[in-house]
Amino acid sequence: MSRAAIEVEDLSKRYRLGRKLRVHQTLQETLAAKLRMQKQDAQNEVVWALRDLDFTVGEGEALGVIGHNGAGKTTLLKILSRITRPTSGVSRTRGRVGALIDVGTGFHPELTGRENIFLNGAILGMRRRDIRERFDDIVDFSGLEQFLETPIKRYSWGMYLRLAFGVAAHVEPEVVVVDEVLAVGDVRFREKCLGKMSEFGREGRTVVFVSHDLGSINQLCSRTIWLDHGQIHADGSSQDVINRYVRSSVGQTTRRDFEAAPGKRVQLLSAAIVDEHGQVDDAPRRDEPFTISMRFLVRERIPGIDVTFTLQNQQGVQVLDEVWGLDTGDSLSPEHVPAEYEARLTVPPLLAAGDYVVGVLIGTRYDVLVEEQALGFRLWPHPEDQSKALARNRVLQPRVQWEVRAVEPNG
Amino acid sequence: MVIETETRKGEPEAPLAEPPRADDWIENRPPSRWGAFDLSEIWAYRDLGWTFAARDLKIRYKQTFFGVAWVLLQPLVAVLIFTVVFGHLARLPTEGLPYPVFSYSGMVIWLYFSSGITAAAQSLVANRDVVAKVYFPRVLAPIAAVLPGLVDLAISLVVLAVFMGAYNVAPGPALVLLPVWILFAVVVTLGAGVWLAALNVEYRDVKFVLGFLVQVWLFASPVVYSSSLVKGGWQYLYAVNPLVGVLDGFRWSVVGAPRPGLDVLVSLAVALALLVSGTIYFRRVESYFSDLI
């Protein structure tokens, strides 16, 4: 066992909901409150984002962190990377932490690709000298040589992402914490990024990886922590923890409305499993196509958007990961905003009967909206299937042909 | 087993790269109420400070149509108006200097100060994306915000020299002290800027107060009029506005106005107090910036 690179002791983080409201507070209100002897503090609702966390990560180890939305994953990363301070307890890291909590942090649309490489690199903690040294590698990685002198406001979403990853992949801190960023971008690029991350691991860097993509976590991390309501629910080998996580989270939700998010440019409205008439389908069958539908609201004109559906089976295998992307953005920049959209993905009869979890994701230049477990449903067997159809360990159940016959001995 | 590992380590191609070996722990603990800034850390992040400053400078010149001309146009128009109103109509005393030279020399410093505190006040909110997603010593944001103005200041000084040539005004030997007054101006701007930046995160109405504050401050400072109007012991109270000391000293050095008195020390003391108290306040609230922003 190598020495520790991250130590977390009795770590807790409390958010006072009242404190968030203070953003809109004016001086007058504060002064008034001070005069009233600050009685209002007691009314503030308190939320513990993290509660008494304890764990150690060895040098060179890759740790995955999973959990539902609001379980405290992002708060943990923010504390590890010192973006925010804990309420009590301590987190320690050996060496600098590079936080990839978003891609293209601080990118400025008016600046050129070249200028943004230097800006973003500095923000991610690189010295100018280091950036100059790795500049060519960054450009190679992103493949944007001809566009270096173009202001990035003219970049497509894909180009923007490639530039952002190009910089992020060449930051070389001792400890890397990564949040979700790999969930966006096309598949080929995602593979490139995963490759880069496992390279981090082989170079002896310590990696903490938060993702909804259980497959990537399983592939990259030998150990995984499952956070639930700010506490460690399970800590062990990735395979084990992921299996338990998936099994626990399958419920029957074939239709769901999402909470309003008034501040966002794009908002998820609802998701459902529907039949060909658009009606909610409570019992889709494996031998018939089923459709996943998602409604979302676009409040402002945005330059590009990615809509992703994922489907995970009961073994935790991601069987589908379908992205519909729009780069140039013209067709999704409605004249009149807000505009509501529905995205539908029809899945042909191919998958095995069993329990599935649908994840939905919308990525724009500004936000990534993720509902890793938007829906859960059971794909029912064909009435003539054998009774144990649901229990079998398989991914596909297409229409196959059997032929069994006696063979003559000489062939 | 141990021997095997040893030999494997000896092979040249085994490790992909030199594994980083940082031995120092970096800790994240709950904030303490009182604490000093870690100056060595701010120094370690200096590249980021320069990058922020360079970014703001580039963006400003890219976004504006007139670019550099804008830096000159604004004070020149102001000086033109002031010359008519205060120089010709009100006939304010100017220490024997031609009014345009007098007021332009004041505007050079004033515009650095007013644009500096405005930029510093907005610095954390304008960088909220970065503050919420990356760690850096937060005080770098207001520090970086007062730097780009120095470029404008340098350009304005060249124009001032042209003005002085046109009106036959020559600086005296006190010109060698020019860097001192500029540093003084930076201290005042940074002191007020750090206060405003921290206040602006907590109270969003600072944005509205700011415009008013800048206006009041302009007329409370000897920009369009001479500080010699304030006499009889009152000048010490007047110098509590630290810009009084900066402007008097700057005019003495550059355009040959009378040497300022001891009231400069009052201004200097206030400026330092403003900077120290500002950093203490900033230090106290910075721990929850990222939660608020």
XYZ file of C-alpha atoms in Angstrom:
704
model
C 0.000 0.000 0.000
C 1.410 3.315 -1.057
C 1.243 6.363 1.178
C -1.864 8.526 1.254
C -2.409 11.323 -1.232
C -5.806 12.416 0.072
C -6.989 12.309 3.660
C -10.491 13.269 4.664
C -11.312 13.403 8.366
C -14.728 14.049 9.944
C -15.567 16.251 7.031
C -18.915 18.063 7.115
C -20.348 20.841 5.035
C -23.460 22.691 6.001
C -25.337 25.060 3.752
C -27.694 27.468 5.322
C -30.515 27.975 2.886
C -31.023 31.432 4.327
C -27.480 32.274 3.411
C -28.114 31.561 -0.224
C -30.923 34.085 -0.094
C -28.443 36.653 1.069
C -27.277 36.960 -2.480
C -30.292 39.121 -3.119
C -30.062 40.814 0.192
C -29.588 44.526 0.254
C -27.699 46.610 2.753
C -30.943 47.989 4.067
C -32.269 44.535 4.897
C -29.062 43.592 6.651
C -29.005 46.715 8.727
C -32.633 46.161 9.627
C -31.822 42.588 10.641
C -28.884 43.729 12.750
C -31.160 46.122 14.561
C -33.568 43.306 15.236
C -30.700 41.522 17.047
C -30.217 38.965 14.277
C -33.144 36.862 15.328
C -33.563 35.558 11.805
C -30.605 33.192 11.999
C -32.675 30.668 13.863
C -35.207 30.496 11.073
C -32.644 29.600 8.472
C -33.033 26.104 7.210
C -29.881 24.062 7.416
C -28.826 21.437 4.916
C -25.904 19.121 5.474
C -24.383 18.478 2.074
C -21.720 16.267 3.672
C -21.787 14.658 7.073
C -18.794 13.161 8.906
C -16.944 11.835 5.925
C -13.806 9.800 6.541
C -11.642 8.189 3.925
C -8.132 7.999 2.564
C -6.959 7.674 -1.010
C -3.542 6.248 -1.704
C -1.061 7.883 -4.021
C -1.732 6.821 -7.589
C -5.112 5.379 -6.752
C -8.174 6.158 -8.873
C -11.317 6.623 -6.812
C -14.796 6.778 -8.278
C -17.603 8.648 -6.527
C -21.216 7.842 -7.333
C -24.555 8.784 -5.859
C -27.847 10.402 -6.721
C -28.172 14.073 -7.514
C -27.816 16.013 -4.305
C -25.886 13.269 -2.514
C -22.939 15.595 -1.994
C -20.612 14.489 -4.774
C -19.954 17.929 -6.161
C -19.599 19.428 -2.702
C -16.947 16.832 -1.938
C -15.013 17.739 -5.073
C -15.300 21.422 -4.253
C -13.835 20.835 -0.829
C -11.039 18.611 -2.117
C -10.116 21.293 -4.612
C -10.496 24.080 -2.002
C -13.148 25.958 -3.959
C -15.215 25.971 -0.807
C -14.320 25.460 2.849
C -15.709 22.709 5.063
C -17.909 23.517 8.034
C -15.956 21.123 10.197
C -13.291 18.501 9.748
C -10.395 18.667 7.371
C -9.388 17.491 3.924
C -5.745 17.179 2.997
C -4.116 16.570 -0.341
C -0.494 15.955 -1.082
C 0.436 18.470 -3.731
C -1.744 20.603 -5.872
C -5.228 19.621 -6.888
C -6.387 20.171 -10.425
C -10.142 20.466 -10.568
C -11.953 19.679 -13.785
C -15.389 20.573 -12.539
C -16.415 22.094 -15.794
C -14.850 22.422 -19.195
C -13.610 25.710 -20.500
C -13.782 27.480 -17.156
C -13.229 31.160 -17.758
C -13.194 30.899 -21.555
C -13.922 34.285 -23.004
C -15.892 34.407 -26.258
C -14.138 37.508 -27.577
C -10.674 36.017 -27.248
C -9.054 33.769 -29.832
C -8.388 30.080 -29.391
C -4.746 30.796 -28.672
C -5.535 33.447 -26.072
C -8.062 31.179 -24.425
C -5.538 28.362 -24.146
C -3.316 30.642 -22.086
C -6.231 32.014 -20.082
C -7.790 28.650 -19.309
C -4.396 27.081 -18.623
C -3.582 29.755 -16.066
C -6.986 29.338 -14.456
C -6.392 25.603 -14.172
C -3.168 26.327 -12.324
C -0.532 26.117 -15.060
C 2.389 28.501 -15.180
C 2.854 30.440 -18.424
C 6.061 28.546 -19.040
C 4.276 25.195 -18.760
C 1.577 26.320 -21.153
C 4.122 27.480 -23.691
C 5.912 24.142 -23.397
C 2.762 22.108 -23.967
C 1.097 24.477 -26.384
C 1.729 22.292 -29.433
C 0.427 19.189 -27.659
C -2.710 21.032 -26.654
C -3.298 22.177 -30.214
C -2.639 18.663 -31.532
C -5.012 17.138 -29.038
C -7.825 19.485 -29.957
C -7.105 19.442 -33.683
C -7.920 23.116 -34.096
C -4.746 24.374 -35.694
C -6.456 26.469 -38.371
C -8.761 28.149 -35.886
C -6.232 29.342 -33.313
C -6.611 32.979 -34.304
C -10.412 32.860 -34.460
C -12.396 34.271 -31.534
C -14.062 31.322 -29.897
C -17.482 32.928 -30.131
C -17.332 31.649 -33.730
C -16.495 28.109 -32.629
C -19.082 25.365 -32.771
C -19.949 23.583 -29.557
C -17.802 20.633 -30.590
C -14.777 22.795 -31.289
C -15.271 24.603 -28.016
C -15.267 21.315 -26.129
C -12.194 20.040 -27.939
C -10.244 23.151 -27.083
C -11.378 22.974 -23.473
C -10.389 19.325 -23.115
C -7.143 19.964 -24.895
C -6.127 22.342 -22.128
C -7.587 20.268 -19.301
C -5.797 17.133 -20.463
C -2.423 18.850 -20.285
C -2.681 20.208 -16.773
C -0.405 18.103 -14.603
C -1.293 18.444 -10.956
C -0.516 15.698 -8.463
C -4.166 15.100 -7.673
C -6.853 15.351 -10.332
C -10.526 15.655 -9.469
C -12.930 15.273 -12.346
C -16.643 15.966 -12.307
C -18.851 14.718 -15.034
C -17.076 16.551 -17.793
C -16.635 13.385 -19.794
C -20.377 13.058 -20.137
C -20.433 15.612 -22.897
C -18.904 15.459 -26.311
C -19.020 12.814 -28.967
C -18.099 9.214 -28.335
C -14.762 9.293 -30.104
C -13.693 12.302 -28.126
C -14.922 10.803 -24.904
C -12.729 7.786 -25.515
C -9.757 10.051 -26.052
C -10.480 11.697 -22.716
C -10.913 8.418 -20.909
C -7.588 7.344 -22.386
C -5.997 10.504 -21.079
C -7.454 9.864 -17.660
C -6.135 6.354 -17.401
C -2.800 7.793 -18.466
C -3.025 10.121 -15.457
C -3.410 6.980 -13.398
C -0.431 5.230 -14.947
C 1.715 8.291 -14.366
C 1.100 7.894 -10.668
C -1.359 10.731 -10.299
C -4.202 10.339 -7.892
C -7.584 10.652 -9.551
C -10.996 11.269 -8.011
C -13.692 10.821 -10.599
C -17.322 11.769 -10.081
C -19.627 10.599 -12.799
C -23.042 9.300 -13.624
C -21.425 7.112 -16.230
C -20.983 3.963 -14.188
C -19.282 2.161 -17.060
C -16.473 4.721 -17.205
C -16.075 4.639 -13.449
C -15.807 0.890 -13.540
C -13.251 1.070 -16.295
C -11.074 3.772 -14.721
C -11.370 3.285 -10.997
C -10.551 0.249 -8.969
C -12.363 1.605 -5.942
C -15.644 3.467 -5.655
C -17.437 5.372 -2.914
C -21.213 5.604 -2.985
C -22.460 8.805 -1.366
C -25.987 9.028 -0.090
C -27.340 12.124 1.645
C -23.852 13.350 2.359
C -22.618 10.124 3.904
C -20.663 7.167 2.659
C -23.152 4.440 1.926
C -20.645 1.994 0.500
C -16.918 1.962 -0.133
C -15.275 -0.912 -1.944
C -14.305 -2.358 -5.280
C -15.984 -0.520 -8.124
C -17.693 -3.621 -9.467
C -19.293 -4.388 -6.116
C -20.402 -0.899 -5.262
C -21.795 -0.243 -8.730
C -23.771 -3.476 -8.700
C -25.333 -2.600 -5.382
C -26.037 0.932 -6.508
C -27.790 -0.102 -9.694
C -29.844 -2.766 -7.989
C -31.035 -0.344 -5.336
C -32.030 2.382 -7.697
C -34.344 0.571 -10.078
C -37.867 1.613 -9.332
C -40.855 1.772 -11.547
C -41.125 5.328 -12.789
C -42.352 5.472 -16.331
C -43.217 9.135 -16.143
C -41.566 11.943 -14.278
C -41.751 15.725 -14.010
C -38.647 17.623 -13.068
C -38.327 20.464 -10.667
C -38.402 23.952 -12.097
C -35.043 25.624 -12.513
C -35.937 29.215 -13.309
C -32.397 30.512 -13.645
C -31.218 28.122 -16.342
C -31.202 28.789 -20.044
C -32.433 25.270 -20.664
C -34.603 23.244 -18.348
C -35.757 19.643 -18.268
C -39.527 19.439 -17.970
C -40.470 15.785 -18.003
C -39.484 12.344 -19.214
C -41.599 9.318 -19.930
C -41.737 5.928 -21.592
C -44.421 6.284 -24.244
C -46.127 4.165 -26.883
C -46.562 5.104 -30.535
C -49.483 7.397 -29.687
C -47.468 9.371 -27.174
C -49.325 7.863 -24.217
C -47.383 6.771 -21.176
C -46.520 3.121 -21.536
C -46.458 1.432 -18.151
C -45.546 -1.996 -19.406
C -43.346 -1.974 -22.486
C -42.562 -5.405 -23.881
C -39.280 -6.713 -25.167
C -40.750 -7.761 -28.485
C -42.211 -4.342 -29.272
C -40.451 -1.050 -29.798
C -40.682 1.460 -26.999
C -40.021 5.165 -27.002
C -38.275 7.360 -24.467
C -39.549 10.901 -24.523
C -38.166 13.984 -22.888
C -39.580 17.500 -22.875
C -37.370 20.478 -22.297
C -37.700 24.215 -22.339
C -35.290 26.556 -24.106
C -35.478 29.973 -22.497
C -32.808 31.785 -24.437
C -31.214 31.441 -27.830
C -28.242 29.165 -27.419
C -25.504 28.290 -29.858
C -25.662 24.527 -29.613
C -27.125 21.666 -27.674
C -26.626 17.958 -27.033
C -29.444 15.701 -25.983
C -28.445 12.305 -24.646
C -30.405 9.264 -23.548
C -28.686 6.461 -21.706
C -30.104 3.107 -20.800
C -28.639 0.894 -18.148
C -29.642 -2.668 -17.521
C -29.889 -4.424 -14.196
C -26.271 -5.555 -14.292
C -25.138 -1.944 -14.539
C -24.168 -2.270 -18.179
C -24.800 0.794 -20.222
C -26.605 -0.703 -23.194
C -27.492 2.544 -24.939
C -25.889 5.946 -25.041
C -27.474 7.913 -27.818
C -26.580 11.512 -28.486
C -28.438 13.912 -30.676
C -26.272 16.940 -31.165
C -26.548 20.228 -32.861
C -23.379 22.115 -33.491
C -24.127 25.169 -35.487
C -27.244 25.809 -33.549
C -29.373 27.612 -36.079
C -32.248 25.205 -36.082
C -32.497 25.241 -32.302
C -32.335 28.958 -31.893
C -36.038 29.644 -32.020
C -37.171 33.113 -32.941
C -39.494 33.122 -30.016
C -38.169 31.963 -26.692
C -39.136 30.326 -24.448
C -39.849 27.341 -26.659
C -40.675 23.832 -25.607
C -39.184 20.804 -27.310
C -39.762 17.111 -27.165
C -36.969 14.667 -27.940
C -37.937 11.070 -28.653
C -35.796 8.022 -29.009
C -37.400 4.850 -30.241
C -35.651 1.640 -29.336
C -36.337 -1.361 -31.594
C -37.222 -4.736 -30.081
C -33.765 -5.981 -29.280
C -33.060 -5.713 -25.593
C -33.518 -8.481 -23.080
C -36.457 -8.415 -20.690
C -35.501 -6.994 -17.331
C -35.188 -3.784 -15.353
C -33.753 -0.669 -16.914
C -32.802 2.798 -15.831
C -33.046 5.718 -18.228
C -30.697 8.632 -17.863
C -31.211 11.909 -19.673
C -28.727 14.655 -20.236
C -28.767 18.000 -21.961
C -25.516 19.778 -22.576
C -25.095 23.316 -23.772
C -22.179 25.649 -23.730
C -23.400 26.964 -20.399
C -24.865 24.069 -18.490
C -24.970 20.333 -18.279
C -28.309 19.091 -16.995
C -28.177 15.495 -15.886
C -30.794 13.169 -14.520
C -28.900 9.951 -14.297
C -31.972 8.073 -13.095
C -34.763 9.919 -14.768
C -36.874 6.828 -15.285
C -36.905 3.210 -14.224
C -38.996 0.599 -15.914
C -39.360 -3.087 -16.532
C -39.173 -4.407 -20.040
C -41.616 -7.277 -19.855
C -41.009 -10.624 -21.472
C -42.997 -11.930 -24.385
C -45.949 -13.948 -23.087
C -44.463 -17.089 -24.572
C -41.043 -16.583 -23.018
C -39.959 -19.062 -20.417
C -40.876 -18.011 -16.919
C -37.285 -17.308 -15.931
C -36.781 -14.817 -18.755
C -36.335 -11.915 -16.363
C -33.720 -13.584 -14.250
C -31.285 -14.467 -16.986
C -28.020 -12.626 -17.261
C -28.047 -11.286 -20.775
C -28.063 -7.977 -22.564
C -29.813 -8.756 -25.831
C -32.838 -10.800 -26.672
C -33.323 -10.315 -30.395
C -35.489 -12.538 -32.559
C -33.117 -15.444 -33.095
C -33.571 -18.641 -34.990
C -32.924 -21.990 -33.515
C -32.281 -25.055 -35.520
C -31.572 -28.317 -33.820
C -31.224 -31.481 -35.780
C -29.395 -34.705 -35.765
C -26.169 -34.695 -37.689
C -24.985 -37.639 -39.730
C -21.707 -38.980 -38.298
C -19.716 -38.323 -41.504
C -20.961 -34.811 -41.798
C 8.253 -10.524 -4.639
C 10.269 -7.586 -3.394
C 13.184 -8.434 -5.631
C 10.901 -8.660 -8.613
C 9.552 -5.222 -8.014
C 13.063 -3.910 -7.675
C 14.156 -5.285 -11.022
C 11.042 -4.025 -12.720
C 11.766 -0.589 -11.413
C 15.233 -0.815 -12.852
C 13.960 -1.270 -16.388
C 14.090 1.985 -18.257
C 10.705 1.814 -20.001
C 8.656 0.812 -16.975
C 7.373 4.146 -15.600
C 5.546 6.295 -18.124
C 6.683 9.492 -16.549
C 8.302 10.671 -13.374
C 5.544 10.358 -10.787
C 4.968 13.645 -9.003
C 6.303 13.638 -5.472
C 4.917 16.552 -3.601
C 5.546 16.027 0.049
C 3.672 18.969 1.442
C 0.089 18.573 2.530
C -2.310 21.221 1.359
C -5.118 21.511 3.865
C -8.673 22.705 3.655
C -10.113 23.508 7.072
C -13.054 25.527 8.307
C -12.342 29.244 8.028
C -10.952 31.020 11.038
C -12.319 34.428 11.895
C -9.029 36.237 11.802
C -6.158 35.369 9.610
C -3.578 37.052 7.467
C -3.231 36.601 3.752
C -0.670 34.072 2.730
C 1.487 36.395 0.668
C 3.670 33.583 -0.621
C 0.599 31.893 -2.011
C -0.518 35.055 -3.767
C 2.961 35.278 -5.229
C 2.787 31.657 -6.356
C -0.392 32.475 -8.265
C 0.991 35.656 -9.832
C 0.774 34.236 -13.347
C -2.973 33.965 -12.948
C -3.154 37.578 -11.773
C -1.260 38.734 -14.854
C -3.470 36.586 -17.035
C -6.636 38.137 -15.607
C -5.225 41.626 -16.106
C -4.097 40.885 -19.657
C -7.492 39.390 -20.463
C -9.378 42.450 -19.261
C -7.096 44.738 -21.188
C -7.431 42.747 -24.426
C -11.177 42.462 -24.163
C -11.611 46.140 -23.576
C -9.618 47.070 -26.624
C -11.280 44.397 -28.747
C -14.808 45.242 -27.821
C -14.636 48.976 -28.266
C -14.678 50.434 -31.739
C -12.336 53.293 -30.932
C -9.901 51.153 -28.945
C -7.064 53.275 -27.623
C -8.734 56.454 -28.850
C -11.401 55.862 -26.244
C -8.882 56.177 -23.448
C -8.023 59.658 -24.685
C -11.423 60.826 -25.825
C -13.146 60.467 -22.474
C -10.826 62.734 -20.427
C -10.384 65.188 -23.286
C -14.121 65.769 -23.593
C -14.350 66.091 -19.817
C -11.490 68.580 -19.763
C -13.132 70.591 -22.538
C -16.357 70.847 -20.555
C -14.568 71.598 -17.289
C -12.472 74.285 -18.958
C -15.569 76.062 -20.172
C -17.573 75.652 -16.980
C -14.974 75.940 -14.227
C -12.119 77.686 -15.998
C -13.984 80.361 -17.946
C -17.341 80.731 -16.242
C -16.506 80.032 -12.597
C -12.836 81.082 -12.885
C -11.613 78.674 -10.255
C -8.033 79.227 -9.054
C -5.529 76.808 -10.638
C -2.193 77.592 -8.952
C -1.268 79.722 -11.925
C -1.600 76.858 -14.385
C -3.583 76.991 -17.606
C -6.920 75.424 -16.738
C -6.770 72.598 -19.340
C -3.373 71.447 -18.031
C -4.617 71.737 -14.482
C -7.784 69.729 -14.960
C -6.278 67.161 -17.340
C -3.537 66.393 -14.831
C -6.295 65.759 -12.287
C -8.340 63.649 -14.716
C -5.411 61.350 -15.431
C -5.336 60.234 -11.801
C -9.068 60.452 -11.280
C -9.915 58.208 -14.232
C -7.394 55.630 -13.095
C -8.986 55.639 -9.658
C -12.637 55.623 -10.715
C -12.251 52.949 -13.397
C -10.039 50.938 -11.032
C -12.518 50.817 -8.157
C -15.372 50.071 -10.548
C -13.472 47.161 -12.087
C -12.341 45.889 -8.678
C -15.856 46.091 -7.255
C -17.121 43.910 -10.106
C -14.092 41.630 -10.214
C -15.431 38.687 -8.198
C -18.926 38.813 -9.594
C -17.615 39.167 -13.149
C -15.409 36.117 -12.578
C -18.109 34.120 -10.830
C -17.659 31.247 -13.244
C -14.051 30.860 -12.247
C -14.641 31.505 -8.549
C -17.265 28.764 -8.427
C -15.169 26.195 -10.257
C -11.506 26.705 -9.501
C -9.476 27.570 -6.439
C -7.225 30.597 -6.453
C -6.494 33.206 -3.793
C -9.616 35.296 -4.279
C -7.888 38.575 -3.572
C -6.116 38.185 -6.914
C -9.308 39.260 -8.659
C -9.427 42.844 -7.309
C -5.630 43.099 -7.520
C -5.706 42.144 -11.189
C -8.601 44.537 -11.776
C -6.594 47.632 -10.848
C -3.699 46.757 -13.172
C -5.089 47.342 -16.693
C -5.840 50.967 -15.776
C -2.099 51.546 -15.465
C -1.773 51.107 -19.223
C -4.400 53.779 -19.789
C -2.620 55.938 -17.234
C 0.648 55.609 -19.147
C -1.057 56.620 -22.408
C -2.709 59.568 -20.671
C 0.656 60.691 -19.302
C 1.973 60.942 -22.836
C -0.989 63.099 -23.807
C -0.449 65.211 -20.707
C 3.140 65.783 -21.808
C 1.859 66.999 -25.193
C -0.578 69.333 -23.425
C 2.180 70.699 -21.244
C 4.355 71.296 -24.271
C 1.526 73.165 -25.990
C 0.941 75.396 -22.931
C 4.627 75.781 -22.086
C 4.396 74.116 -18.708
C 7.559 72.327 -17.587
C 7.888 69.903 -14.664
C 10.425 70.613 -11.940
C 12.940 68.259 -10.316
C 10.074 66.744 -8.302
C 9.269 64.729 -11.437
C 11.515 61.965 -10.105
C 8.854 61.309 -7.452
C 6.227 60.473 -10.097
C 6.432 56.684 -9.450
C 5.760 57.341 -5.764
C 2.495 59.142 -6.508
C 1.418 56.472 -8.947
C 2.093 53.811 -6.341
C 0.123 55.921 -3.871
C -2.765 56.026 -6.370
C -2.607 52.240 -6.738
C -2.750 51.787 -2.960
C -5.810 54.032 -2.658
C -7.545 52.336 -5.582
C -6.759 48.858 -4.322
C -7.838 49.711 -0.779
C -11.227 50.990 -1.901
C -11.459 48.250 -4.557
C -10.887 45.369 -2.130
C -13.581 46.735 0.178
C -16.053 47.132 -2.655
C -15.285 43.732 -4.206
C -16.037 41.912 -0.962
C -19.111 44.014 -0.211
C -20.408 43.423 -3.717
C -20.491 39.663 -3.230
C -22.622 39.984 -0.135
C -24.762 42.935 -1.099
C -25.728 43.307 -4.688
C -26.871 46.883 -4.196
C -23.217 47.942 -4.092
C -23.504 48.114 -7.870
C -26.014 50.954 -7.563
C -24.238 52.679 -4.719
C -21.044 52.651 -6.741
C -22.167 55.145 -9.392
C -23.263 57.560 -6.719
C -20.098 57.036 -4.707
C -17.899 57.787 -7.718
C -19.770 61.035 -8.400
C -19.545 62.244 -4.829
C -15.903 61.267 -4.626
C -15.104 63.264 -7.774
C -16.389 66.474 -6.246
C -14.819 65.682 -2.889
C -11.428 65.520 -4.608
C -9.357 68.342 -6.070
C -9.783 67.280 -9.695
C -11.597 70.229 -11.263
C -10.678 72.693 -8.541
C -7.560 73.265 -6.495
C -7.144 71.984 -2.958
C -5.812 75.427 -2.050
C -9.473 76.444 -1.712
C -9.493 74.524 1.570
C -7.652 76.553 4.212
C -7.218 77.211 7.887
C -6.641 73.764 9.343
C -9.522 72.292 7.401
C -7.081 70.856 4.896
C -6.161 68.123 7.389
C -9.762 66.989 7.560
C -10.046 67.363 3.792
C -7.021 65.097 3.359
C -8.915 62.254 4.987
C -9.988 61.716 1.404
C -6.765 59.983 0.355
C -7.092 61.174 -3.236
C -6.329 64.688 -1.993
C -2.796 63.651 -1.152
C -2.391 61.712 -4.385
C -3.615 64.553 -6.596
C -1.645 67.284 -4.824
C 1.526 65.231 -4.917
C 1.032 64.242 -8.537
C 0.433 67.851 -9.632
C 3.488 69.008 -7.716
C 5.649 66.384 -9.416
C 4.337 66.690 -12.932
C 2.925 70.129 -13.651
C 4.837 72.130 -11.068
C 1.987 72.986 -8.695
C 2.986 74.072 -5.128
C 4.526 71.449 -2.894
C 1.832 69.763 -0.760
C 1.973 70.168 3.006
C 1.878 67.679 5.840
C -1.741 66.857 5.022
C -0.278 64.376 2.527
C 0.668 62.234 5.511
C -2.977 62.191 6.607
C -3.939 60.938 3.148
C -1.213 58.323 3.218
C -2.278 57.063 6.635
C -5.903 56.827 5.525
C -4.889 55.028 2.322
C -2.902 52.424 4.239
C -5.692 52.017 6.780
C -8.164 51.516 3.938
C -5.992 48.838 2.344
C -5.293 46.996 5.596
C -8.900 47.057 6.793
C -10.070 46.091 3.299
C -7.860 43.027 3.214
C -8.974 42.022 6.708
C -12.611 42.294 5.730
C -11.976 40.504 2.450
C -10.142 37.745 4.280
C -13.085 37.260 6.607
C -15.710 36.905 3.936
C -13.754 35.191 1.156
C -14.224 31.742 2.650
C -17.826 31.696 1.568
C -17.643 33.591 -1.704
C -18.033 30.452 -3.758
C -21.150 29.482 -1.796
C -22.731 32.880 -2.343
C -21.769 33.706 -5.850
